[in-house]
mmCIF file with all atom_site columns, C-alpha atoms in Angstrom:
data_model
loop_
_atom_site.group_PDB
_atom_site.id
_atom_site.type_symbol
_atom_site.label_atom_id
_atom_site.label_alt_id
_atom_site.label_comp_id
_atom_site.label_asym_id
_atom_site.label_entity_id
_atom_site.label_seq_id
_atom_site.pdbx_PDB_ins_code
_atom_site.Cartn_x
_atom_site.Cartn_y
_atom_site.Cartn_z
_atom_site.occupancy
_atom_site.B_iso_or_equiv
_atom_site.pdbx_formal_charge
_atom_site.auth_seq_id
_atom_site.auth_comp_id
_atom_site.auth_asym_id
_atom_site.auth_atom_id
_atom_site.pdbx_PDB_model_num
ATOM 1   C CA . MET Z 1 1   ? -0.110 0.106   -0.011  1.00 45.00 ? 231 MET Z CA 1
ATOM 2   C CA . GLN Z 1 2   ? 2.707  2.550   0.878   1.00 54.00 ? 232 GLN Z CA 1
ATOM 3   C CA . ILE Z 1 3   ? 4.638  1.889   -2.305  1.00 51.00 ? 233 ILE Z CA 1
ATOM 4   C CA . HIS Z 1 4   ? 1.545  3.121   -4.294  1.00 48.00 ? 234 HIS Z CA 1
ATOM 5   C CA . THR Z 1 5   ? 1.005  6.170   -2.311  1.00 54.00 ? 235 THR Z CA 1
ATOM 6   C CA . LEU Z 1 6   ? 4.789  7.188   -2.715  1.00 49.00 ? 236 LEU Z CA 1
ATOM 7   C CA . ASP Z 1 7   ? 4.342  6.760   -6.649  1.00 52.00 ? 237 ASP Z CA 1
ATOM 8   C CA . LYS Z 1 8   ? 1.305  8.969   -6.707  1.00 53.00 ? 238 LYS Z CA 1
ATOM 9   C CA . ALA Z 1 9   ? 3.030  11.587  -4.333  1.00 53.00 ? 239 ALA Z CA 1
ATOM 10  C CA . ALA Z 1 10  ? 4.781  12.950  -7.365  1.00 56.00 ? 240 ALA Z CA 1
ATOM 11  C CA . ILE Z 1 11  ? 7.887  14.104  -5.678  1.00 60.00 ? 241 ILE Z CA 1
ATOM 12  C CA . ILE Z 1 12  ? 9.875  16.022  -7.860  1.00 56.00 ? 242 ILE Z CA 1
ATOM 13  C CA . ASN Z 1 13  ? 12.369 18.313  -5.774  1.00 57.00 ? 243 ASN Z CA 1
ATOM 14  C CA . GLU Z 1 14  ? 13.047 19.215  -2.271  1.00 59.00 ? 244 GLU Z CA 1
ATOM 15  C CA . LEU Z 1 15  ? 9.929  21.401  -1.952  1.00 60.00 ? 245 LEU Z CA 1
ATOM 16  C CA . GLY Z 1 16  ? 7.710  18.505  -1.782  1.00 61.00 ? 246 GLY Z CA 1
ATOM 17  C CA . PHE Z 1 17  ? 9.256  17.361  1.331   1.00 64.00 ? 247 PHE Z CA 1
ATOM 18  C CA . GLY Z 1 18  ? 9.292  20.601  3.332   1.00 65.00 ? 248 GLY Z CA 1
ATOM 19  C CA . THR Z 1 19  ? 11.770 20.676  6.051   1.00 71.00 ? 249 THR Z CA 1
ATOM 20  C CA . GLY Z 1 20  ? 12.448 16.859  6.013   1.00 74.00 ? 250 GLY Z CA 1
ATOM 21  C CA . ILE Z 1 21  ? 15.636 17.044  3.842   1.00 75.00 ? 251 ILE Z CA 1
ATOM 22  C CA . ASN Z 1 22  ? 16.888 19.893  5.830   1.00 76.00 ? 252 ASN Z CA 1
ATOM 23  C CA . HIS Z 1 23  ? 16.562 18.189  9.128   1.00 79.00 ? 253 HIS Z CA 1
ATOM 24  C CA . ALA Z 1 24  ? 18.207 15.011  7.677   1.00 81.00 ? 254 ALA Z CA 1
ATOM 25  C CA . VAL Z 1 25  ? 21.164 17.098  6.504   1.00 81.00 ? 255 VAL Z CA 1
ATOM 26  C CA . HIS Z 1 26  ? 21.513 18.943  9.952   1.00 84.00 ? 256 HIS Z CA 1
ATOM 27  C CA . GLU Z 1 27  ? 21.124 15.804  12.134  1.00 87.00 ? 257 GLU Z CA 1
ATOM 28  C CA . GLY Z 1 28  ? 23.540 13.771  9.954   1.00 86.00 ? 258 GLY Z CA 1
ATOM 29  C CA . ARG Z 1 29  ? 21.025 11.114  9.019   1.00 85.00 ? 259 ARG Z CA 1
ATOM 30  C CA . ARG Z 1 30  ? 22.576 9.808   5.858   1.00 86.00 ? 260 ARG Z CA 1
ATOM 31  C CA . ALA Z 1 31  ? 19.993 7.088   5.279   1.00 87.00 ? 261 ALA Z CA 1
ATOM 32  C CA . ASP Z 1 32  ? 17.191 9.411   5.257   1.00 82.00 ? 262 ASP Z CA 1
ATOM 33  C CA . PHE Z 1 33  ? 18.975 12.062  3.126   1.00 80.00 ? 263 PHE Z CA 1
ATOM 34  C CA . ALA Z 1 34  ? 19.759 9.115   0.490   1.00 83.00 ? 264 ALA Z CA 1
ATOM 35  C CA . LEU Z 1 35  ? 16.195 7.842   0.694   1.00 81.00 ? 265 LEU Z CA 1
ATOM 36  C CA . ILE Z 1 36  ? 14.821 11.447  -0.133  1.00 78.00 ? 266 ILE Z CA 1
ATOM 37  C CA . LEU Z 1 37  ? 17.119 12.030  -2.822  1.00 75.00 ? 267 LEU Z CA 1
ATOM 38  C CA . SER Z 1 38  ? 16.375 8.704   -4.398  1.00 76.00 ? 268 SER Z CA 1
ATOM 39  C CA . MET Z 1 39  ? 12.886 9.725   -4.597  1.00 74.00 ? 269 MET Z CA 1
ATOM 40  C CA . PHE Z 1 40  ? 13.390 12.768  -6.613  1.00 71.00 ? 270 PHE Z CA 1
ATOM 41  C CA . SER Z 1 41  ? 12.521 12.640  -10.147 1.00 65.00 ? 271 SER Z CA 1
ATOM 42  C CA . ASN Z 1 42  ? 15.698 12.249  -12.396 1.00 67.00 ? 272 ASN Z CA 1
ATOM 43  C CA . ASP Z 1 43  ? 13.856 13.771  -15.441 1.00 65.00 ? 273 ASP Z CA 1
ATOM 44  C CA . VAL Z 1 44  ? 15.193 17.389  -15.921 1.00 59.00 ? 274 VAL Z CA 1
ATOM 45  C CA . ARG Z 1 45  ? 11.922 18.260  -17.623 1.00 62.00 ? 275 ARG Z CA 1
ATOM 46  C CA . ASP Z 1 46  ? 10.171 17.870  -14.342 1.00 62.00 ? 276 ASP Z CA 1
ATOM 47  C CA . ASN Z 1 47  ? 12.348 20.116  -12.602 1.00 60.00 ? 277 ASN Z CA 1
ATOM 48  C CA . THR Z 1 48  ? 12.321 22.849  -15.116 1.00 62.00 ? 278 THR Z CA 1
ATOM 49  C CA . PRO Z 1 49  ? 9.058  25.061  -15.406 1.00 63.00 ? 279 PRO Z CA 1
ATOM 50  C CA . VAL Z 1 50  ? 8.003  24.940  -18.924 1.00 66.00 ? 280 VAL Z CA 1
ATOM 51  C CA . GLU Z 1 51  ? 5.847  27.496  -20.477 1.00 73.00 ? 281 GLU Z CA 1
ATOM 52  C CA . LYS Z 1 52  ? 4.271  27.291  -24.176 1.00 77.00 ? 282 LYS Z CA 1
ATOM 53  C CA . VAL Z 1 53  ? 5.715  30.027  -26.165 1.00 79.00 ? 283 VAL Z CA 1
ATOM 54  C CA . ASP Z 1 54  ? 3.673  31.527  -28.823 1.00 83.00 ? 284 ASP Z CA 1
ATOM 55  C CA . ASP Z 1 55  ? 5.478  31.475  -32.099 1.00 84.00 ? 285 ASP Z CA 1
ATOM 56  C CA . ILE Z 1 56  ? 5.166  35.092  -33.232 1.00 85.00 ? 286 ILE Z CA 1
ATOM 57  C CA . ASP Z 1 57  ? 5.241  35.536  -37.004 1.00 84.00 ? 287 ASP Z CA 1
ATOM 58  C CA . THR Z 1 58  ? 8.027  38.173  -37.654 1.00 85.00 ? 288 THR Z CA 1
ATOM 59  C CA . THR Z 1 59  ? 8.558  37.622  -41.263 1.00 89.00 ? 289 THR Z CA 1
ATOM 60  C CA . GLU Z 1 60  ? 8.901  40.703  -43.349 1.00 89.00 ? 290 GLU Z CA 1
ATOM 61  C CA . GLN Z 1 61  ? 5.768  40.306  -45.184 1.00 89.00 ? 291 GLN Z CA 1
ATOM 62  C CA . ALA Z 1 62  ? 3.788  39.953  -41.833 1.00 90.00 ? 292 ALA Z CA 1
ATOM 63  C CA . LEU Z 1 63  ? 5.451  43.143  -40.401 1.00 90.00 ? 293 LEU Z CA 1
ATOM 64  C CA . ARG Z 1 64  ? 4.544  45.040  -43.704 1.00 89.00 ? 294 ARG Z CA 1
ATOM 65  C CA . LYS Z 1 65  ? 1.018  44.076  -43.431 1.00 90.00 ? 295 LYS Z CA 1
ATOM 66  C CA . ARG Z 1 66  ? 0.833  44.797  -39.805 1.00 90.00 ? 296 ARG Z CA 1
ATOM 67  C CA . PHE Z 1 67  ? 2.312  48.372  -40.127 1.00 91.00 ? 297 PHE Z CA 1
ATOM 68  C CA . GLU Z 1 68  ? 0.385  48.818  -43.426 1.00 89.00 ? 298 GLU Z CA 1
ATOM 69  C CA . LEU Z 1 69  ? 3.675  49.498  -45.279 1.00 86.00 ? 299 LEU Z CA 1
ATOM 70  C CA . GLN Z 1 70  ? 3.924  48.808  -49.233 1.00 83.00 ? 300 GLN Z CA 1
ATOM 71  C CA . SER Z 1 71  ? 6.260  46.591  -50.811 1.00 84.00 ? 301 SER Z CA 1
ATOM 72  C CA . PRO Z 1 72  ? 9.939  47.336  -50.678 1.00 87.00 ? 302 PRO Z CA 1
ATOM 73  C CA . GLN Z 1 73  ? 11.721 49.220  -53.419 1.00 89.00 ? 303 GLN Z CA 1
ATOM 74  C CA . PRO Z 1 74  ? 12.926 46.692  -56.114 1.00 89.00 ? 304 PRO Z CA 1
ATOM 75  C CA . LEU Z 1 75  ? 16.536 46.148  -56.466 1.00 89.00 ? 305 LEU Z CA 1
ATOM 76  C CA . ARG Z 1 76  ? 16.599 45.282  -60.141 1.00 87.00 ? 306 ARG Z CA 1
ATOM 77  C CA . SER Z 1 77  ? 14.468 46.731  -62.981 1.00 87.00 ? 307 SER Z CA 1
ATOM 78  C CA . ASP Z 1 78  ? 11.805 44.877  -64.789 1.00 87.00 ? 308 ASP Z CA 1
ATOM 79  C CA . GLN Z 1 79  ? 9.362  45.814  -67.652 1.00 87.00 ? 309 GLN Z CA 1
ATOM 80  C CA . SER Z 1 80  ? 7.028  47.741  -65.115 1.00 88.00 ? 310 SER Z CA 1
ATOM 81  C CA . SER Z 1 81  ? 9.954  49.838  -64.113 1.00 90.00 ? 311 SER Z CA 1
ATOM 82  C CA . TYR Z 1 82  ? 10.236 51.561  -67.468 1.00 90.00 ? 312 TYR Z CA 1
ATOM 83  C CA . ASP Z 1 83  ? 6.702  52.838  -67.096 1.00 93.00 ? 313 ASP Z CA 1
ATOM 84  C CA . ILE Z 1 84  ? 7.247  53.960  -63.434 1.00 92.00 ? 314 ILE Z CA 1
ATOM 85  C CA . SER Z 1 85  ? 10.341 55.830  -64.207 1.00 92.00 ? 315 SER Z CA 1
ATOM 86  C CA . ALA Z 1 86  ? 8.844  57.559  -67.410 1.00 93.00 ? 316 ALA Z CA 1
ATOM 87  C CA . GLN Z 1 87  ? 5.740  58.618  -65.223 1.00 94.00 ? 317 GLN Z CA 1
ATOM 88  C CA . GLN Z 1 88  ? 8.258  60.183  -62.445 1.00 93.00 ? 318 GLN Z CA 1
ATOM 89  C CA . ALA Z 1 89  ? 10.193 61.813  -65.244 1.00 94.00 ? 319 ALA Z CA 1
ATOM 90  C CA . CYS Z 1 90  ? 7.067  63.302  -66.520 1.00 95.00 ? 320 CYS Z CA 1
ATOM 91  C CA . LEU Z 1 91  ? 6.019  64.685  -63.116 1.00 94.00 ? 321 LEU Z CA 1
ATOM 92  C CA . PHE Z 1 92  ? 9.365  66.176  -62.727 1.00 95.00 ? 322 PHE Z CA 1
ATOM 93  C CA . HIS Z 1 93  ? 9.268  68.086  -65.997 1.00 95.00 ? 323 HIS Z CA 1
ATOM 94  C CA . SER Z 1 94  ? 5.649  69.072  -65.253 1.00 95.00 ? 324 SER Z CA 1
ATOM 95  C CA . SER Z 1 95  ? 5.507  69.714  -61.758 1.00 93.00 ? 325 SER Z CA 1
ATOM 96  C CA . GLY Z 1 96  ? 9.047  69.822  -60.405 1.00 93.00 ? 326 GLY Z CA 1
ATOM 97  C CA . LEU Z 1 97  ? 11.079 67.896  -57.783 1.00 94.00 ? 327 LEU Z CA 1
ATOM 98  C CA . PRO Z 1 98  ? 8.441  67.574  -54.901 1.00 94.00 ? 328 PRO Z CA 1
ATOM 99  C CA . SER Z 1 99  ? 6.105  65.876  -57.261 1.00 93.00 ? 329 SER Z CA 1
ATOM 100 C CA . ALA Z 1 100 ? 8.581  63.424  -58.575 1.00 93.00 ? 330 ALA Z CA 1
ATOM 101 C CA . LYS Z 1 101 ? 9.759  62.626  -54.888 1.00 93.00 ? 331 LYS Z CA 1
ATOM 102 C CA . LEU Z 1 102 ? 6.116  62.115  -53.973 1.00 93.00 ? 332 LEU Z CA 1
ATOM 103 C CA . SER Z 1 103 ? 5.506  59.690  -56.789 1.00 92.00 ? 333 SER Z CA 1
ATOM 104 C CA . HIS Z 1 104 ? 8.857  57.881  -56.072 1.00 91.00 ? 334 HIS Z CA 1
ATOM 105 C CA . TYR Z 1 105 ? 7.719  57.351  -52.188 1.00 89.00 ? 335 TYR Z CA 1
ATOM 106 C CA . LEU Z 1 106 ? 4.276  56.297  -53.489 1.00 89.00 ? 336 LEU Z CA 1
ATOM 107 C CA . THR Z 1 107 ? 5.673  53.667  -56.175 1.00 89.00 ? 337 THR Z CA 1
ATOM 108 C CA . PRO Z 1 108 ? 9.308  53.376  -55.655 1.00 90.00 ? 338 PRO Z CA 1
ATOM 109 C CA . ASP Z 1 109 ? 11.296 52.864  -58.686 1.00 89.00 ? 339 ASP Z CA 1
ATOM 110 C CA . ALA Z 1 110 ? 14.050 50.172  -59.164 1.00 90.00 ? 340 ALA Z CA 1
ATOM 111 C CA . LEU Z 1 111 ? 17.574 51.005  -57.871 1.00 90.00 ? 341 LEU Z CA 1
ATOM 112 C CA . THR Z 1 112 ? 19.529 49.607  -60.946 1.00 87.00 ? 342 THR Z CA 1
ATOM 113 C CA . TYR Z 1 113 ? 18.607 49.326  -64.523 1.00 86.00 ? 343 TYR Z CA 1
ATOM 114 C CA . LEU Z 1 114 ? 20.532 46.315  -65.663 1.00 82.00 ? 344 LEU Z CA 1
ATOM 115 C CA . PRO Z 1 115 ? 19.847 44.710  -69.069 1.00 85.00 ? 345 PRO Z CA 1
ATOM 116 C CA . GLU Z 1 116 ? 17.353 41.934  -69.464 1.00 83.00 ? 346 GLU Z CA 1
ATOM 117 C CA . ASP Z 1 117 ? 18.072 38.364  -70.704 1.00 83.00 ? 347 ASP Z CA 1
ATOM 118 C CA . THR Z 1 118 ? 21.721 38.383  -69.731 1.00 86.00 ? 348 THR Z CA 1
ATOM 119 C CA . HIS Z 1 119 ? 21.341 36.052  -66.841 1.00 84.00 ? 349 HIS Z CA 1
ATOM 120 C CA . GLY Z 1 120 ? 22.567 38.496  -64.284 1.00 81.00 ? 350 GLY Z CA 1
ATOM 121 C CA . LEU Z 1 121 ? 25.571 39.298  -66.140 1.00 86.00 ? 351 LEU Z CA 1
ATOM 122 C CA . PRO Z 1 122 ? 26.635 42.740  -67.128 1.00 85.00 ? 352 PRO Z CA 1
ATOM 123 C CA . GLU Z 1 123 ? 26.001 43.338  -70.835 1.00 87.00 ? 353 GLU Z CA 1
ATOM 124 C CA . GLU Z 1 124 ? 29.680 43.593  -71.960 1.00 90.00 ? 354 GLU Z CA 1
ATOM 125 C CA . VAL Z 1 125 ? 30.581 40.231  -70.277 1.00 90.00 ? 355 VAL Z CA 1
ATOM 126 C CA . TYR Z 1 126 ? 27.445 38.610  -71.544 1.00 88.00 ? 356 TYR Z CA 1
ATOM 127 C CA . HIS Z 1 127 ? 28.227 39.720  -75.310 1.00 88.00 ? 357 HIS Z CA 1
ATOM 128 C CA . ASN Z 1 128 ? 31.824 38.474  -74.789 1.00 92.00 ? 358 ASN Z CA 1
ATOM 129 C CA . LEU Z 1 129 ? 30.793 34.942  -74.121 1.00 87.00 ? 359 LEU Z CA 1
ATOM 130 C CA . SER Z 1 130 ? 30.591 32.376  -77.095 1.00 86.00 ? 360 SER Z CA 1
ATOM 131 C CA . GLY Z 1 131 ? 27.339 31.144  -78.469 1.00 82.00 ? 361 GLY Z CA 1
ATOM 132 C CA . HIS Z 1 132 ? 27.720 27.663  -76.867 1.00 82.00 ? 362 HIS Z CA 1
ATOM 133 C CA . GLN Z 1 133 ? 28.183 29.497  -73.266 1.00 86.00 ? 363 GLN Z CA 1
ATOM 134 C CA . ARG Z 1 134 ? 25.135 31.440  -73.892 1.00 85.00 ? 364 ARG Z CA 1
ATOM 135 C CA . ARG Z 1 135 ? 23.073 28.491  -75.002 1.00 82.00 ? 365 ARG Z CA 1
ATOM 136 C CA . ALA Z 1 136 ? 24.233 26.508  -71.933 1.00 81.00 ? 366 ALA Z CA 1
ATOM 137 C CA . MET Z 1 137 ? 23.201 29.418  -69.570 1.00 83.00 ? 367 MET Z CA 1
ATOM 138 C CA . GLY Z 1 138 ? 19.834 29.528  -71.252 1.00 80.00 ? 368 GLY Z CA 1
ATOM 139 C CA . GLU Z 1 139 ? 19.070 25.777  -70.767 1.00 77.00 ? 369 GLU Z CA 1
ATOM 140 C CA . LYS Z 1 140 ? 16.417 25.219  -68.051 1.00 77.00 ? 370 LYS Z CA 1
ATOM 141 C CA . GLU Z 1 141 ? 16.937 21.553  -67.402 1.00 76.00 ? 371 GLU Z CA 1
ATOM 142 C CA . PRO Z 1 142 ? 20.567 20.146  -66.849 1.00 69.00 ? 372 PRO Z CA 1
ATOM 143 C CA . LYS Z 1 143 ? 21.750 17.594  -69.218 1.00 67.00 ? 373 LYS Z CA 1
ATOM 144 C CA . GLU Z 1 144 ? 21.462 14.059  -68.215 1.00 69.00 ? 374 GLU Z CA 1
ATOM 145 C CA . LEU Z 1 145 ? 24.773 12.571  -67.403 1.00 66.00 ? 375 LEU Z CA 1
ATOM 146 C CA . MET Z 1 146 ? 25.953 9.210   -68.797 1.00 69.00 ? 376 MET Z CA 1
ATOM 147 C CA . PRO Z 1 147 ? 25.412 6.391   -66.180 1.00 71.00 ? 377 PRO Z CA 1
ATOM 148 C CA . ILE Z 1 148 ? 28.491 5.345   -64.256 1.00 76.00 ? 378 ILE Z CA 1
ATOM 149 C CA . ASP Z 1 149 ? 27.870 1.623   -65.309 1.00 79.00 ? 379 ASP Z CA 1
ATOM 150 C CA . LEU Z 1 150 ? 27.348 2.262   -69.049 1.00 77.00 ? 380 LEU Z CA 1
ATOM 151 C CA . TYR Z 1 151 ? 30.075 -0.288  -69.955 1.00 83.00 ? 381 TYR Z CA 1
ATOM 152 C CA . ASN Z 1 152 ? 28.364 -3.042  -67.844 1.00 85.00 ? 382 ASN Z CA 1
ATOM 153 C CA . GLN Z 1 153 ? 24.951 -2.178  -69.288 1.00 84.00 ? 383 GLN Z CA 1
ATOM 154 C CA . LEU Z 1 154 ? 26.269 -2.383  -72.866 1.00 84.00 ? 384 LEU Z CA 1
ATOM 155 C CA . ILE Z 1 155 ? 27.962 -5.668  -72.090 1.00 88.00 ? 385 ILE Z CA 1
ATOM 156 C CA . LYS Z 1 156 ? 24.733 -7.092  -70.513 1.00 89.00 ? 386 LYS Z CA 1
ATOM 157 C CA . ALA Z 1 157 ? 22.536 -6.099  -73.386 1.00 87.00 ? 387 ALA Z CA 1
ATOM 158 C CA . GLN Z 1 158 ? 24.969 -7.539  -75.821 1.00 89.00 ? 388 GLN Z CA 1
ATOM 159 C CA . ARG Z 1 159 ? 25.040 -10.877 -73.930 1.00 90.00 ? 389 ARG Z CA 1
ATOM 160 C CA . THR Z 1 160 ? 21.190 -10.832 -73.742 1.00 89.00 ? 390 THR Z CA 1
ATOM 161 C CA . PHE Z 1 161 ? 20.904 -10.126 -77.356 1.00 88.00 ? 391 PHE Z CA 1
ATOM 162 C CA . GLN Z 1 162 ? 23.225 -13.029 -78.149 1.00 89.00 ? 392 GLN Z CA 1
ATOM 163 C CA . ILE Z 1 163 ? 21.350 -15.458 -75.782 1.00 89.00 ? 393 ILE Z CA 1
ATOM 164 C CA . GLN Z 1 164 ? 18.061 -14.388 -77.557 1.00 86.00 ? 394 GLN Z CA 1
ATOM 165 C CA . THR Z 1 165 ? 19.355 -14.991 -81.104 1.00 84.00 ? 395 THR Z CA 1
ATOM 166 C CA . GLN Z 1 166 ? 20.782 -18.258 -80.205 1.00 84.00 ? 396 GLN Z CA 1
ATOM 167 C CA . ALA Z 1 167 ? 17.537 -19.624 -78.651 1.00 69.00 ? 397 ALA Z CA 1
#
């Protein structure tokens, strides 16, 4: 009976014993102290207070949505960048610098205008490549490499063909 009551007591640390462990230490009762220590839980997770931590979404997209910010200024140009820059240039010539700045703050223009279809290379470097290198850069799927055991496959195919023709 007493064994089951000790199991259900859920003694995790010294706080469950009150002053019993303290008296055992001061009075020199080694057996009582050893018994009390043996009843402690040996699982660290029992001794450590664990709280559920809510995972806060702090991605850039979530923060922009929360603070009602628009999309960031693009780093590279695309086809829409040319229309935006033409509109800002027109506003600059018709209404001056404050109007062009306001337009830029509302719809930011790209930071750099790089040539298109050069696979991220500067134009002079891309045009200095050979036609084979440009074609290789334009391929979407990598070439399928020859299998390592091609020689063994060829011999096996030849032997099976010889066996089939003799039979």
